Coordinates of C-alpha atoms and ligand atoms in Angstrom, one line a residue:
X21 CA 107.4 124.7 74.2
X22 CA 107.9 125.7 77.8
X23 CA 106.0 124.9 80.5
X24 CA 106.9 127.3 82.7
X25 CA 103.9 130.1 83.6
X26 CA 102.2 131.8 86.7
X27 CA 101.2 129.8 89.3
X28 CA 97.7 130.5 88.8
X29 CA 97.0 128.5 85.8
X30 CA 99.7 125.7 85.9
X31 CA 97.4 122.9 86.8
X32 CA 95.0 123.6 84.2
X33 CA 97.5 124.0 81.5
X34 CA 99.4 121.3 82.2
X35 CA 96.9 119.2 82.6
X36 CA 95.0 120.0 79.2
X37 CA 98.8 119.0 77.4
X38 CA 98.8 115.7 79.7
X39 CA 95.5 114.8 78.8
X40 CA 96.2 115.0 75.2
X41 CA 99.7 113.4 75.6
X42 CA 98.1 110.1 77.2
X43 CA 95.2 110.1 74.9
X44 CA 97.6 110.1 72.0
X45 CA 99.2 107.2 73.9
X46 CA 96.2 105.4 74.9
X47 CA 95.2 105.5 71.4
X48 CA 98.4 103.5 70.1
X49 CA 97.4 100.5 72.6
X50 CA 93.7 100.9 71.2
X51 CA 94.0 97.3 70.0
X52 CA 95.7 95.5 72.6
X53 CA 93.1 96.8 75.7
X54 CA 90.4 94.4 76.4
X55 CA 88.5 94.0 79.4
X56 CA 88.9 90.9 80.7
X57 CA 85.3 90.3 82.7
X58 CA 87.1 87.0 84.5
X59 CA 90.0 89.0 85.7
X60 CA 88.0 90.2 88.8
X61 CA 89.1 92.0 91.5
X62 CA 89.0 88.3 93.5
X63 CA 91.1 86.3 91.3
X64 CA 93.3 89.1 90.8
X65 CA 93.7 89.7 94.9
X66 CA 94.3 87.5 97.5
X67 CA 90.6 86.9 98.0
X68 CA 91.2 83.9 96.4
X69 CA 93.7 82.3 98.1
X70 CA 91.6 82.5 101.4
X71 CA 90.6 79.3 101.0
X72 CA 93.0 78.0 99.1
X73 CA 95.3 74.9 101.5
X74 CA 98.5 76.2 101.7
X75 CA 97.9 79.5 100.3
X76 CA 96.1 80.7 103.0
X77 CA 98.2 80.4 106.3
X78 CA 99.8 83.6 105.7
X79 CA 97.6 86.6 104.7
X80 CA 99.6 88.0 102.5
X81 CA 97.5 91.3 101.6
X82 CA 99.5 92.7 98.2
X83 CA 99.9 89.3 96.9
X84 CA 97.5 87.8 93.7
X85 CA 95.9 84.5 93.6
X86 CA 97.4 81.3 92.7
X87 CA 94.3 80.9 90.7
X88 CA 94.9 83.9 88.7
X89 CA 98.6 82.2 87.7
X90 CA 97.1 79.3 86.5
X91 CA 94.7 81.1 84.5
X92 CA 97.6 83.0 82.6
X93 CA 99.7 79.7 82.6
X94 CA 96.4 78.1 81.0
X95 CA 95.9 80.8 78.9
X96 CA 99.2 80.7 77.3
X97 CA 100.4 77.4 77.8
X98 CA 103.2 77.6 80.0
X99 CA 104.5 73.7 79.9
X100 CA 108.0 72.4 80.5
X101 CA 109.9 76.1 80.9
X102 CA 111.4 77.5 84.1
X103 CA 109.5 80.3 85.4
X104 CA 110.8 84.0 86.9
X105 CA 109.3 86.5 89.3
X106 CA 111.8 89.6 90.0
X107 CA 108.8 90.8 93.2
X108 CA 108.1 87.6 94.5
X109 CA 106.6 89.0 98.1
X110 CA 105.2 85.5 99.4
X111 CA 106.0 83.4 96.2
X112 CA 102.4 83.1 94.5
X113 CA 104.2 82.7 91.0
X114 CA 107.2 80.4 92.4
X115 CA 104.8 77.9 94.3
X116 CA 102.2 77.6 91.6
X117 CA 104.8 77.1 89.1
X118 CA 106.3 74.5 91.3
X119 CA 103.0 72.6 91.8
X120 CA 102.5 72.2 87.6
X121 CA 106.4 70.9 87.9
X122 CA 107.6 73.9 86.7
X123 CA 110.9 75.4 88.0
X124 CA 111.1 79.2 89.2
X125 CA 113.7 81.6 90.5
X126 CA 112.5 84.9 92.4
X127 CA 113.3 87.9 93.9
X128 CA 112.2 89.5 97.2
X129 CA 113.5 92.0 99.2
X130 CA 111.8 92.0 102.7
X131 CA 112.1 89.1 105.2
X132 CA 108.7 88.4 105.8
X133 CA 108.2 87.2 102.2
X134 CA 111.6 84.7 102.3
X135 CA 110.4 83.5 106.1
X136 CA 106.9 82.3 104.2
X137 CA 108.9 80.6 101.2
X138 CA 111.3 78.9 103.3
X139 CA 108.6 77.6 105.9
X140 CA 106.2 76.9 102.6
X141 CA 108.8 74.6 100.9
X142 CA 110.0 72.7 104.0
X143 CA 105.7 71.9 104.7
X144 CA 105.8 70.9 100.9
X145 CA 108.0 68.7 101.0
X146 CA 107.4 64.9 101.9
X147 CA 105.5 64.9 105.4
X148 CA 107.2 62.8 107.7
X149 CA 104.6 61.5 110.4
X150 CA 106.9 62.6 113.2
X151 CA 107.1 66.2 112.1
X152 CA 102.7 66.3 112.0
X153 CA 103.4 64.7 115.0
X154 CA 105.4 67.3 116.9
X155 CA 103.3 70.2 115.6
X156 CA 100.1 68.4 117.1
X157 CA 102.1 68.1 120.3
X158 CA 102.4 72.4 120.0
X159 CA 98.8 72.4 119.2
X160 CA 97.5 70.0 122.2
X161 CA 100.4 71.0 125.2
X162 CA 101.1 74.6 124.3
X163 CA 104.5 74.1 125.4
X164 CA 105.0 78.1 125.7
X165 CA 102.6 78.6 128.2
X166 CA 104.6 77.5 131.4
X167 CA 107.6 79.1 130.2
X168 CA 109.2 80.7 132.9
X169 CA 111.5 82.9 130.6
X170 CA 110.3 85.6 128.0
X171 CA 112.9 86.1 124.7
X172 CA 112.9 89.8 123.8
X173 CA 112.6 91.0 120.1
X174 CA 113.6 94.0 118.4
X175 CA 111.1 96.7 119.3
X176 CA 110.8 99.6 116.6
X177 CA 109.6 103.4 116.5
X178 CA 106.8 102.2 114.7
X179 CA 105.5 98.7 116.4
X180 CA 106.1 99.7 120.3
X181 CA 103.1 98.9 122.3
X182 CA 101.7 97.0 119.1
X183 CA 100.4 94.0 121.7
X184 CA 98.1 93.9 124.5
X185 CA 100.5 92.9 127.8
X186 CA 98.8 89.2 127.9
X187 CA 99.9 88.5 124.6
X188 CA 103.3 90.6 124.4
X189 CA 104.1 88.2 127.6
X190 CA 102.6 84.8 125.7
X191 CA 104.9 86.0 122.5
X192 CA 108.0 86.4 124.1
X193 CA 107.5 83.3 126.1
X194 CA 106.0 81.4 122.4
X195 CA 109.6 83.0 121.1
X196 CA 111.5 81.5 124.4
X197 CA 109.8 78.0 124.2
X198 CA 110.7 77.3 120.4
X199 CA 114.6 77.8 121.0
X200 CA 114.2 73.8 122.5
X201 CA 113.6 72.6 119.0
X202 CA 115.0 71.9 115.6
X203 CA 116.5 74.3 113.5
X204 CA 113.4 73.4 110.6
X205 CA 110.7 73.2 113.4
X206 CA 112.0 76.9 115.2
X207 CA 111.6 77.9 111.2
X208 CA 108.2 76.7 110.9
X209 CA 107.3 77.6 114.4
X210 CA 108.1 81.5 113.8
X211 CA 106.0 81.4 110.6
X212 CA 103.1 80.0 112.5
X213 CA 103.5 83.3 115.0
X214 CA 103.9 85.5 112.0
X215 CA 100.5 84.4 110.5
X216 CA 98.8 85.7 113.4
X217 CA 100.6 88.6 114.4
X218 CA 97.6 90.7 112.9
X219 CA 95.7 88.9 114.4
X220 CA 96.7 89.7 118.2
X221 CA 97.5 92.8 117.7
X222 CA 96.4 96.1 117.9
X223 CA 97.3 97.3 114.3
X224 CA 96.0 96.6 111.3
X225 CA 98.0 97.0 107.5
X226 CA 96.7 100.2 106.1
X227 CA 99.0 100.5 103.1
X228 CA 100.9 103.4 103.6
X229 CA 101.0 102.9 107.4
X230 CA 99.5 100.5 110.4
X231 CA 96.2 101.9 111.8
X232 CA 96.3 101.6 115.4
X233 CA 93.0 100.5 117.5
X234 CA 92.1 103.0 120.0
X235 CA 92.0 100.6 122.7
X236 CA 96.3 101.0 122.3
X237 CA 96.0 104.0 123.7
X238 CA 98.4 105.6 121.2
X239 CA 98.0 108.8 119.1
X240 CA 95.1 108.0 117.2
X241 CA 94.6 110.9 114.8
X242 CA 90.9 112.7 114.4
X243 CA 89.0 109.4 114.1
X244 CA 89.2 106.9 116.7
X245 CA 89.8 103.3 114.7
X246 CA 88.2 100.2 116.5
X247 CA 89.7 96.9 114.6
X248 CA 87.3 94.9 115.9
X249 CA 88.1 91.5 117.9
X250 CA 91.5 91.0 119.2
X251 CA 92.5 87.5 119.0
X252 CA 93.9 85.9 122.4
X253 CA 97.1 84.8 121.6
X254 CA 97.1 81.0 122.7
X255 CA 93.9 80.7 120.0
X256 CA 95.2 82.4 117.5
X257 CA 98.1 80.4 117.4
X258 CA 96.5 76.6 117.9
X259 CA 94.0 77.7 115.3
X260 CA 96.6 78.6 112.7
X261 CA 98.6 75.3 113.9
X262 CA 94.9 73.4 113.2
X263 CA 94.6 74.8 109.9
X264 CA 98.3 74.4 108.4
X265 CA 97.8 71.0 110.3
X266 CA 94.5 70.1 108.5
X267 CA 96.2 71.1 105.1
X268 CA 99.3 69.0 105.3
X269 CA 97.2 66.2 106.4
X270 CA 94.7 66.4 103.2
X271 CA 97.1 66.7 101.0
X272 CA 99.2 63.4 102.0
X273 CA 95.6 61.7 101.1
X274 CA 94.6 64.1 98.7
X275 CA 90.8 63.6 96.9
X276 CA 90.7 66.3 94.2
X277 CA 93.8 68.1 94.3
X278 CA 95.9 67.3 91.7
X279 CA 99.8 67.0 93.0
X280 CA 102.7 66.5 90.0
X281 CA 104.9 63.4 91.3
X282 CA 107.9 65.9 91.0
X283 CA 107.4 69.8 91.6
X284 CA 109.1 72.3 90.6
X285 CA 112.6 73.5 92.3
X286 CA 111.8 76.3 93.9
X287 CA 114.9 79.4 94.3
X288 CA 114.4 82.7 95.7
X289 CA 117.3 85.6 96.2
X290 CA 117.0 88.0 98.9
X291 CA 118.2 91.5 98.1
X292 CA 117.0 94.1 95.5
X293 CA 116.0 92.7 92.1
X294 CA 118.1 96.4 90.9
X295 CA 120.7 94.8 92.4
X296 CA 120.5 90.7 91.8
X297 CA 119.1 90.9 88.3
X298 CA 122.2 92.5 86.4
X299 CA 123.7 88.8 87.8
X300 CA 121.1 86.5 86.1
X301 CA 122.2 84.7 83.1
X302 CA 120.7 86.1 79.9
X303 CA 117.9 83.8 77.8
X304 CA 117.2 81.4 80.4
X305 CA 113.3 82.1 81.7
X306 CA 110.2 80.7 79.4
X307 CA 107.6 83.1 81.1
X308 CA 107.7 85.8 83.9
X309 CA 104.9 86.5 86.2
X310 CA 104.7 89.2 88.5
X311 CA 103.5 92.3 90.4
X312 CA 106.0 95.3 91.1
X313 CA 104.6 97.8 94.1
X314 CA 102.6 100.2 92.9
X315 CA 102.9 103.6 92.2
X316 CA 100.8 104.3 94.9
X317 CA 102.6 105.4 98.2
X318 CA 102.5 102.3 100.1
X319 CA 105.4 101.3 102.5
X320 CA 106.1 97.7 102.9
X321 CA 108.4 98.4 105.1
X322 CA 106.0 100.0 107.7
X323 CA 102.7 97.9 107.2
X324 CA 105.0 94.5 108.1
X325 CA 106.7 96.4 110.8
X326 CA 106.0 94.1 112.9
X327 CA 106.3 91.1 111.3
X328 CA 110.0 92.9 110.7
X329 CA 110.8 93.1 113.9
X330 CA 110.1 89.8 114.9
X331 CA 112.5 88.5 112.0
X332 CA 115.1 90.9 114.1
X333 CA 115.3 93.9 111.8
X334 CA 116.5 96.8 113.6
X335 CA 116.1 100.5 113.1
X336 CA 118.7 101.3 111.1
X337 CA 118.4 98.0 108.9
X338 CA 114.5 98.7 108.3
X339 CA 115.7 102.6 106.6
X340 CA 117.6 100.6 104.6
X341 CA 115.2 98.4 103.2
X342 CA 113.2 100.9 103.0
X343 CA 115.7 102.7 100.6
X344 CA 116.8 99.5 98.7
X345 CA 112.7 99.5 97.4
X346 CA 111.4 100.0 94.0
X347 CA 110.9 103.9 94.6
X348 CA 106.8 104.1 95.8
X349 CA 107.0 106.1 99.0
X350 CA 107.4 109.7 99.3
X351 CA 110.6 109.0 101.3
X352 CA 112.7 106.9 98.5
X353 CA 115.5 108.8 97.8
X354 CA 116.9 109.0 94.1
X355 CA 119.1 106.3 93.4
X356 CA 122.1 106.1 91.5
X357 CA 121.1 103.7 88.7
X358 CA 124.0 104.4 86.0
X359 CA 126.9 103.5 88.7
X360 CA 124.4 101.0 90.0
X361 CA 124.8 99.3 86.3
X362 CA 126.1 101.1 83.4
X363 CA 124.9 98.9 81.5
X364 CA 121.3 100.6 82.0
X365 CA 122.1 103.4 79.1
X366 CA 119.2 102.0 77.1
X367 CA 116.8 102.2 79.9
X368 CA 117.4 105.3 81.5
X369 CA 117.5 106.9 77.5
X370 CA 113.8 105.2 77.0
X371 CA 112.4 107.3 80.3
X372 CA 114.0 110.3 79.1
X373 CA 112.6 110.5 76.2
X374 CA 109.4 109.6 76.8
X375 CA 107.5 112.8 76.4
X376 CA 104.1 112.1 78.4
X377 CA 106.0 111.2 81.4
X378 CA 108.9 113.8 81.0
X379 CA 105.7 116.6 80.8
X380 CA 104.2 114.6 84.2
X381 CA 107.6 114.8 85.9
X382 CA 108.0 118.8 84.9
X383 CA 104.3 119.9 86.2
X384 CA 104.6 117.8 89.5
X385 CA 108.0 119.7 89.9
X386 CA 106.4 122.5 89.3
X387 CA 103.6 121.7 91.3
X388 CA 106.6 121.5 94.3
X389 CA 108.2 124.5 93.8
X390 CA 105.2 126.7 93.7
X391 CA 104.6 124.8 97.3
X392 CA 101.1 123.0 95.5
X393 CA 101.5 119.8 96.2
X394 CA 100.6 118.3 98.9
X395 CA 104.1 115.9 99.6
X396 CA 107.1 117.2 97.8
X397 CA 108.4 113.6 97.5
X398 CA 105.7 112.6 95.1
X399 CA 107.8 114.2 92.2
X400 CA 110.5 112.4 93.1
X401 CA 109.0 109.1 93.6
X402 CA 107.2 109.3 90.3
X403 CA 110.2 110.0 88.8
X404 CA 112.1 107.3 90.4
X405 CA 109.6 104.3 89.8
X406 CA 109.2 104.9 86.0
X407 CA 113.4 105.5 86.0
X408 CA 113.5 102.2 87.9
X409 CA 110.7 100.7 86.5
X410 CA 112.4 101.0 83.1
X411 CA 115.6 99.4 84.4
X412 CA 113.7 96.2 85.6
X413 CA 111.8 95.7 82.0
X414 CA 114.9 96.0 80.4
X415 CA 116.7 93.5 82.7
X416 CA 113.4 90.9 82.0
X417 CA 113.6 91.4 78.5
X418 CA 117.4 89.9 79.1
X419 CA 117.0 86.9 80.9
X420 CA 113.5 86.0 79.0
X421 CA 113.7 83.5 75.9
X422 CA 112.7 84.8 72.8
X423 CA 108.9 84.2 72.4
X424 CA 108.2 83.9 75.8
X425 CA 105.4 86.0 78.1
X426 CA 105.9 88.5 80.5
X427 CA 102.7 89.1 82.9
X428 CA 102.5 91.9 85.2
X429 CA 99.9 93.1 87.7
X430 CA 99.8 96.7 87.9
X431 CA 97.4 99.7 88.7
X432 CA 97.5 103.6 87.0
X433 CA 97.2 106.1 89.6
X434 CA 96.2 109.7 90.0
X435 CA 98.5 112.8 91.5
X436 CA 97.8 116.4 91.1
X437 CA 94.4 116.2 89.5
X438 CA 96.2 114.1 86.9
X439 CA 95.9 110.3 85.9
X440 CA 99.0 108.7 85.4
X441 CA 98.5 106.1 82.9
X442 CA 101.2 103.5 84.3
X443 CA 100.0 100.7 81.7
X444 CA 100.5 102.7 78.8
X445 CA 104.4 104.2 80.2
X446 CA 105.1 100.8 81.1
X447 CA 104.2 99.3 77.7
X448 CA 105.6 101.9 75.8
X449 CA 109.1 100.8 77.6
X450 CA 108.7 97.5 77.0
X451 CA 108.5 98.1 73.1
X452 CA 111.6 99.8 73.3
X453 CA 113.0 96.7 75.2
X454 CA 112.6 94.1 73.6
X455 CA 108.7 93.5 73.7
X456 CA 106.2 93.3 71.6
X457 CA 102.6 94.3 73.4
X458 CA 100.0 91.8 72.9
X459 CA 97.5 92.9 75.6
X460 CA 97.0 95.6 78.3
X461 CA 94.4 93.2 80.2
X462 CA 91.2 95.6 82.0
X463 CA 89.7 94.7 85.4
X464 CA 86.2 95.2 85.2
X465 CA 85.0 97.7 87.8
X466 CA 83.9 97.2 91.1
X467 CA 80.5 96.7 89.7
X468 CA 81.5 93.8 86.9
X469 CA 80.3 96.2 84.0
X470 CA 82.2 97.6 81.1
X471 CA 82.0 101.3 82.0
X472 CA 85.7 101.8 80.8
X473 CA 85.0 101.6 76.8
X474 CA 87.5 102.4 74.3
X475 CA 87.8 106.1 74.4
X476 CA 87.1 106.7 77.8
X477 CA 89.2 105.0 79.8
X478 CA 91.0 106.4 82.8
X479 CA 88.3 109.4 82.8
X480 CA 86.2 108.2 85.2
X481 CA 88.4 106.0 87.4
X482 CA 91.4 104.2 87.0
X483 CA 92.7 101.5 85.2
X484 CA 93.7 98.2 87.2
X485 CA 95.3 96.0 84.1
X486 CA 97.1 93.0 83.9
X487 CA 100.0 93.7 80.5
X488 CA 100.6 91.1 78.3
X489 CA 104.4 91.7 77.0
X490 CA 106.2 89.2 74.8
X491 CA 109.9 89.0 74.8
X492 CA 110.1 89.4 70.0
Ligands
SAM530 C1 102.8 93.4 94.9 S1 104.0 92.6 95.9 C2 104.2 91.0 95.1 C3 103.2 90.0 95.6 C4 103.4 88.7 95.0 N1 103.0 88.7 93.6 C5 102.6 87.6 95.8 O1 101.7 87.0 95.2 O2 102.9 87.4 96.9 C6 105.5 93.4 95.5 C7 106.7 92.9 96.3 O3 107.8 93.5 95.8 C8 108.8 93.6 96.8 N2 109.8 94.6 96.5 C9 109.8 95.9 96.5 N3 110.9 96.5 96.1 C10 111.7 95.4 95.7 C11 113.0 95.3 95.1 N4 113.7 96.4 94.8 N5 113.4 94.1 94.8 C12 112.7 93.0 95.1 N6 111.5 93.0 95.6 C13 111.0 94.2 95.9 C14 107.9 94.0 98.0 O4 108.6 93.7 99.2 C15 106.7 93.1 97.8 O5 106.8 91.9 98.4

C-alpha cells in the first residue's frame, strides 16, 4: 500500500492506518499493562527526593526518586548483583544501589551530572571532622565576600546576563576565593554553587529552553514571565552549605537511616552511552535501571546552560554535546550508527521493519514536505531516537545476565495529531533483543484514578509507564 495522496486528506488517512497499527500493537502487550496506583507521579519524579538527605542538594529536575529504585529493587529482589544505568544524569540508580552495597557502573554524557556524582561520593565517604570543619568555616566567614579579584567563566549565547550584577560579582569572586583550597574541597565547593545557580538567577529550566524573568530585561516573548523571589547569593549559598552540612552530620550519628557497613563501588563514564557501551563486557550486570530522555523535545544541553558554563563548556563544545545526545531535539542531526558500530545490523533491521513506526516516520515526512508540520526536525528526531533507541536495548540486552531486569522510565508522546506509543515500540524491540516483556507498568493519572482501562489507553491522554524487560 502507498501512502502517498493529496495533501488534503493525509492526516486523516494516515492517522486512521496509525490508529489501527498501534491498537493492533497495544493489544499484544494486553497482558503485561497494569496500572500500578503506587507508581505516582511523586515517587516516579524527583518530588521525592526533596526531602530526601543527600538526595536533595542538587535539584536535579529529570531525575526519579531513590525511593522509586528501591521500590523496583524490592519488588524484584535485586541482592548481591552489580547494577547498570546507561543515562545516569545525577546517579539516582548508582547511589541507591551503592547504599544496599550494591555495585553500579553508569553512563552520562553532560558535566553537570559527573560534577554531582563526583562531589556525592567524596561527601559519602568517611567524614573526617576537619573537612565538616572547613565547610562550617565557608558557612560562618564567607571567605568570598572580601575577595578583591573576580574569576571569569565561560559566558554562552544562551546564559549572558543570566545574573543580577550583585550576584554575577559575588559568583566570580565565590569562583576566585575557592582556587585557595584543596583540589576535593574546590570540587565540593563548585557543587555547592551549582545547587543554587537557579536559585540566583534569572532563568528558570523550562525543558526545551530557560525562561527568562522579565526583570532581565531580555527578549521576553508575548508573556512577560516573573519567577518569583530571586535568591541573594550569599544566602543561597550558606543555606545550601547548612543543609549538605546538616545531612553529613546526621548521618555520622544516624537514628533511622539504615547505612550498609560497606556500599557499593560506585563508576560512572563520561561520554555517550552510543559510544561507551559497544566497550562494556558482555553478561556482567544483574539488573539495569534507568531513564533515557524522552521523546519529547527537551534540550539538556540548553536548560543546564548555565550550570555548563560554569563547568567551562564553551560554545563550540556545548553543539557538540548537544549532537552526541540520544536524538530528542529538533536539532539532532542523523547519526551514523552502522560506522558508529557495525555490529548494530540487528538493531537498526528491528526499526526497520517495524511497521507502526516505519508508517509514523512516512506521514511525519510527509507531513514535512507538504510544509504541515510545524518543525521539520521532528521527523528526523523521531526517526533518530527509536533508530537509537533500538541500538541502546540491544547493547543492554548484551552486558545483562541472563534472567536479570531491565527497568526503564519512559513517557509516549503525541506529534501530528498522532500518539506515539513509545512503550509499546520500545517493547516490541526489546523482544526482538533479547527480552522477554513482563510488564509495561501505568502511572495513574494526575487524578490517582484508573481512567486509562484496557482498550482505551493513549486515547485520552498519554501513557507515562515504567517497562519491565527481562534479559530470557
Ligand atoms: C531522564 S535523565 C536521567 C535521570 C536519572 N535517572 C536521575 O535520576 O538522575 C536522562 C539523562 O540522559 C543523559 N543523556 C542523554 N543522551 C545521552 C547519551 N547519548 N549518553 C549518555 N547519557 C545521555 C542526559 O544528559 C540526562 O542526564
Amino acid at each position: 500500500m502507498t501512502y502517498r495522496s493529496s495533501t488534503l486528506g493525509i492526516a486523516s488517512r494516515y492517522m486512521a492506518e496509525i490508529a489501527k497499527l498501534d491498537e493492533e500493537t497495544t493489544n499484544t502487550y494486553k497482558n503485561t499493562f497494569r496500572i500500578e496506583r503506587k507508581l505516582n507521579r511523586t515517587l516516579v519524579s524527583f518530588q521525592a527526593n526533596k526531602n530526601r538527605p543527600f538526595y536533595r542538594w542538587y535539584k536535579f529536575k529529570e531525575a526519579y526518586s531513590a525511593d522509586m529504585v528501591e521500590y523496583f529493587m524490592d519488588m524484584y529482589s535485586m541482592r548481591n548483583v552489580p547494577v547498570f544505568d546507561p543515562f545516569a544524569g545525577s546517579g539516582t540508580s548508582l547511589f541507591t544501589a551503592s547504599e544496599r552495597g550494591l555495585n553500579s557502573v553508569g553512563i552520562e554524557l553532560l558535566p553537570i551530572g559527573h560534577q554531582i556524582v563526583k562531589t556525592r561520593r567524596i561527601l559519602s565517604q568517611n567524614q573526617s571532622e576537619d573537612r565538616i570543619k572547613l565547610l562550617k568555616k565557608w558557612r560562618d566567614k564567607k571567605p568570598w565576600v572580601n575577595m578583591t579579584q573576580q574569576s571569569d567563566f565561560v559566558e554562552l549565547r544562551i546564559t549572558k546576563g543570566a545574573y543580577p550584577i550583585e550576584n554575577q560579582r559575588s559568583l566570580q569572586k565565590y569562583l576566585s576565593a575557592i582556587e585557595n583550597e584543596t583540589s576535593e574541597l574546590q570540587d565540593v565547593l563548585l557543587f555547592v554553587l551549582l545547587c543554587v545557580l537557579d536559585d540566583i538567577s534569572y532563568t528558570r529550566k523550562d525543558g526545551q529552553f530557560l525562561r527568562w524573568d522579565y526583570r532581565s530585561g531580555r527578549q521576553l516573548g508575548k508573556t512577560k514571565f516573573d519567577k518569583g523571589k530571586i535568591y541573594f547569593f550569599d544566602d543561597a549559598i550558606v543555606s545550601k552549605l547548612n543543609e549538605i552540612i546538616s545531612d553529613i552530620e546526621d548521618r555520622q550519628f544516624p537514628s533511622t537511616i539504615f547505612v550498609p557497613a560497606q556500599p557499593g563501588e560506585i563508576m560512572l563514564h563520561e561520554g555517550s552511552c552510543l559510544s561507551i557501551l559497544p566497550d562494556i563486557e558482555s553478561s556482567q550486570f544483574g539488573a539495569l535501571i534507568t531513564s533515557p530522555p524522552y521523546c519529547n523535545r527537551y534540550d539538556y544541553t540548553r536548560t543546564y546552560a548555565k550550570e555548563l558554563a560554569i563547568l567551562g563548556i564553551n560554545e563550540e563544545k556545548l553543539m557538540q554535546m548537544r549532537q552526541s545526545m540520544l536524538s530528542c531535539t529538533v536539532e539532532n542531526r542523523e547519526k551514523d550508527l552502522v560506522s558508529m558500530n557495525p555490529d548494530w545490523g540487528a538493531a537498526i533491521k528491528t526499526a526497520n521493519n517495524h511497521a507502526l513506526l516505519q508508517l509514523i516516520i512516512t506521514y511525519l515526512n510527509e507531513l514535512k514536505d507538504e510544509k504541515k508540520i510545524n518543525n521539520s526536525g521532528i521527523p528526523r528526531m523521531v526517526k533518530g531516537y527509536f533508530y537509537e533507541m533500538s541500538c541502546v536495548i540491544a547493547e543492554c540486552s548484551r552486558i545483562l545476565t541472563s534472567g536479570s531486569r531491565l527497568i526503564m522510565v519512559n513517557d509516549n508522546v503525541r506529534y501530528a495529531g498522532v500518539n506515539i506509543s513509545v512503550d509499546t515500540i520500545l517493547s516490541d524491540f526489546a523482544s526482538e533483543l533479547g527480552f522477554i516483556i513482563e510488564n509495561i507498568l501505568v502511572l495513574p493519572d494526575e487524578k490517582g484514578n484508573s481512567s486509562q482501562q484496557m482498550g482505551t489507553f493513549g486515547k485520552e491522554s498519554l501513557r507515562k509507564c515504567v517497562y519491565v524487560w527481562r534479559k530470557q
